[in-house]
Short mmCIF file of C-alpha atoms in Angstrom, two decimals:
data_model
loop_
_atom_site.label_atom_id
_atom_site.label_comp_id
_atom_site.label_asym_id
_atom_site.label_seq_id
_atom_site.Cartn_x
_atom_site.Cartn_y
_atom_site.Cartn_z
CA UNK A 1475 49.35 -117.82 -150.81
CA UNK A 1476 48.54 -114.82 -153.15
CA UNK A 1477 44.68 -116.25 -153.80
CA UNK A 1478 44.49 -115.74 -149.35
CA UNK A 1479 46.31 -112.56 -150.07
CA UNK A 1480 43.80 -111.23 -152.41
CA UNK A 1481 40.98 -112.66 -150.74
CA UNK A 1482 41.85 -110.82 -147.36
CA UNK A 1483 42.54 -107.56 -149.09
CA UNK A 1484 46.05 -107.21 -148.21
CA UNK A 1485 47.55 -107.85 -151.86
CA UNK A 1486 46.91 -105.58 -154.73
CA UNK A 1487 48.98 -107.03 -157.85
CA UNK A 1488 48.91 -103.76 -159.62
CA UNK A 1489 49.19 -101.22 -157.05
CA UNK A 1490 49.08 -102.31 -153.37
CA UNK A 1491 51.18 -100.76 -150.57
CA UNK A 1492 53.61 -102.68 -149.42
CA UNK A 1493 54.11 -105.45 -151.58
CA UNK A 1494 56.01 -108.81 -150.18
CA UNK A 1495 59.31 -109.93 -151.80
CA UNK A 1496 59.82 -113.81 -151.76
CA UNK A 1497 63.19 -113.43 -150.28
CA UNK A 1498 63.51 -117.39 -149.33
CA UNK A 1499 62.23 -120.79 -150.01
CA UNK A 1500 62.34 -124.39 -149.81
CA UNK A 1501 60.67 -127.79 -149.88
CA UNK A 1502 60.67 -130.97 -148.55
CA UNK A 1503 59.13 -133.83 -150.75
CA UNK A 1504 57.61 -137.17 -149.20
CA UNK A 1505 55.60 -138.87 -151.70
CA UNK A 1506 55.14 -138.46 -155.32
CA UNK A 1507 51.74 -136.39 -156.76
CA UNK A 1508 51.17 -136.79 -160.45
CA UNK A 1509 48.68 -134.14 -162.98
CA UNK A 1510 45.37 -134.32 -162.79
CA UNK A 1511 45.48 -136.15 -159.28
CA UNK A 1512 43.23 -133.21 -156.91
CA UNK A 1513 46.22 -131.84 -154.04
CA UNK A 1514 44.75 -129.86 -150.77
CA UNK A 1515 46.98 -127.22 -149.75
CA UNK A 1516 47.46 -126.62 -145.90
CA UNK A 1517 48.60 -122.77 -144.80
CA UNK A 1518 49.93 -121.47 -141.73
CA UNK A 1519 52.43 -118.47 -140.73
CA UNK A 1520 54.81 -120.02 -138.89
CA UNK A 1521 56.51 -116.37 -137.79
CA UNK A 1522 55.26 -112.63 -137.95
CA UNK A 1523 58.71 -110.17 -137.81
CA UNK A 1524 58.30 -106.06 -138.13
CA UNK A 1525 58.20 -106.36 -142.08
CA UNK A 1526 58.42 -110.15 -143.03
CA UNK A 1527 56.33 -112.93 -142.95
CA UNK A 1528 56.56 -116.60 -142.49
CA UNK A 1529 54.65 -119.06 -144.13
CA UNK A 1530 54.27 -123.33 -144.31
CA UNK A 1531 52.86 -125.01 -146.57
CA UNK A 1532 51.73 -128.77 -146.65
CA UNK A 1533 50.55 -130.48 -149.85
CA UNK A 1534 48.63 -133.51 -149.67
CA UNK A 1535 46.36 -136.01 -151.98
CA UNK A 1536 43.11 -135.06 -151.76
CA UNK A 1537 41.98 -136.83 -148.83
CA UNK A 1538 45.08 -138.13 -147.51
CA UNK A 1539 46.71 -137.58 -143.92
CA UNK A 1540 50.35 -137.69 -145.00
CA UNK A 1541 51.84 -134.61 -146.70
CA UNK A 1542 53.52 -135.43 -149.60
CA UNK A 1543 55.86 -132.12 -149.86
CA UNK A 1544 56.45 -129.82 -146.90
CA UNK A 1545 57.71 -126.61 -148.20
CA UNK A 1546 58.29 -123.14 -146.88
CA UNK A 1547 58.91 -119.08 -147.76
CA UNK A 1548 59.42 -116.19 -146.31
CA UNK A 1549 57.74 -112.49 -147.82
CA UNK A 1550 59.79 -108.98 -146.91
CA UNK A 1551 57.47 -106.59 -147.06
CA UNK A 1552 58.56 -103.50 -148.78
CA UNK A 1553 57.50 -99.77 -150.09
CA UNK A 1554 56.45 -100.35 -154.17
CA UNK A 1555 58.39 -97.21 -154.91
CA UNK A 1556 61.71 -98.12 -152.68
CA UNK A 1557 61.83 -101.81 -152.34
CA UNK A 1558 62.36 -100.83 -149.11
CA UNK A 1559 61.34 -103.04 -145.93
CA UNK A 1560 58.26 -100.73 -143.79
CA UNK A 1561 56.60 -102.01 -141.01
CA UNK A 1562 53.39 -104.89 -141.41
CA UNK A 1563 50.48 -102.44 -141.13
CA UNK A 1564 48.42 -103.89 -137.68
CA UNK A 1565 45.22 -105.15 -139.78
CA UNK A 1566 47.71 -106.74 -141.57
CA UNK A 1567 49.69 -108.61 -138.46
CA UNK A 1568 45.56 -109.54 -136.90
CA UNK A 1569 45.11 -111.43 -139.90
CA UNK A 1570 48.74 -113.32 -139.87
CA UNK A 1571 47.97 -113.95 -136.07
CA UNK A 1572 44.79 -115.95 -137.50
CA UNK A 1573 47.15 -118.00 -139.01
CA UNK A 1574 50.02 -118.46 -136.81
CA UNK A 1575 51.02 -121.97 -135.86
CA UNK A 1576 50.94 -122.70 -132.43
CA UNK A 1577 53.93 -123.93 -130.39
CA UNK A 1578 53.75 -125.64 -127.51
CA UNK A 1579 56.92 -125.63 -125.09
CA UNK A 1580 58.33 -128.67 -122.67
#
């Protein structure tokens, strides 16, 4: 998640404004992966609040359909000085909106 982060300009490590918090987290494993095996790693936002964000995560074999782990975590985004939660700036909340997951409803 940090490599898209960086990559869309919305994380500086050393002195970005607001940084996100991992304030929760989990995962779900399916299948076993084993080092060097090649992974893919699918990314969506699965929920944009005022000042937290989100995000899925699927891991697969290279090439394969099934995920084997399903995991998830949520940022707070907060001042640097403060730690204190401030509003997603709205470039910020365009680019999560690229990656929201879409739900239909029955």
């Amino acid at each position: 998640m940090n490599a898209w982060l960086i990559e869309a300009g919305l994380l500086d490590i050393a002195a970005g404004d607001p940084i996100g918090l991992v304030v929760g987290t989990g995962c779900r494993y399916a299948a076993p992966l084993s080092y060097p095996e090649l992974v893919e790693i699918g990314l969506a936002v699965e929920h944009v609040g005022s000042s937290s964000v989100r995000y899925r995560l699927g891991v697969f074999a290279a090439g394969s359909e099934s995920a084997a782990a399903e995991g998830h975590f949520t940022h707070v985004y907060v001042a640097r000085d403060t730690r204190r939660p401030v509003p997603l700036p709205r470039h910020w909340r365009d680019l999560f909106d690229g990656l929201q997951v879409q739900r239909e409803t029955t």
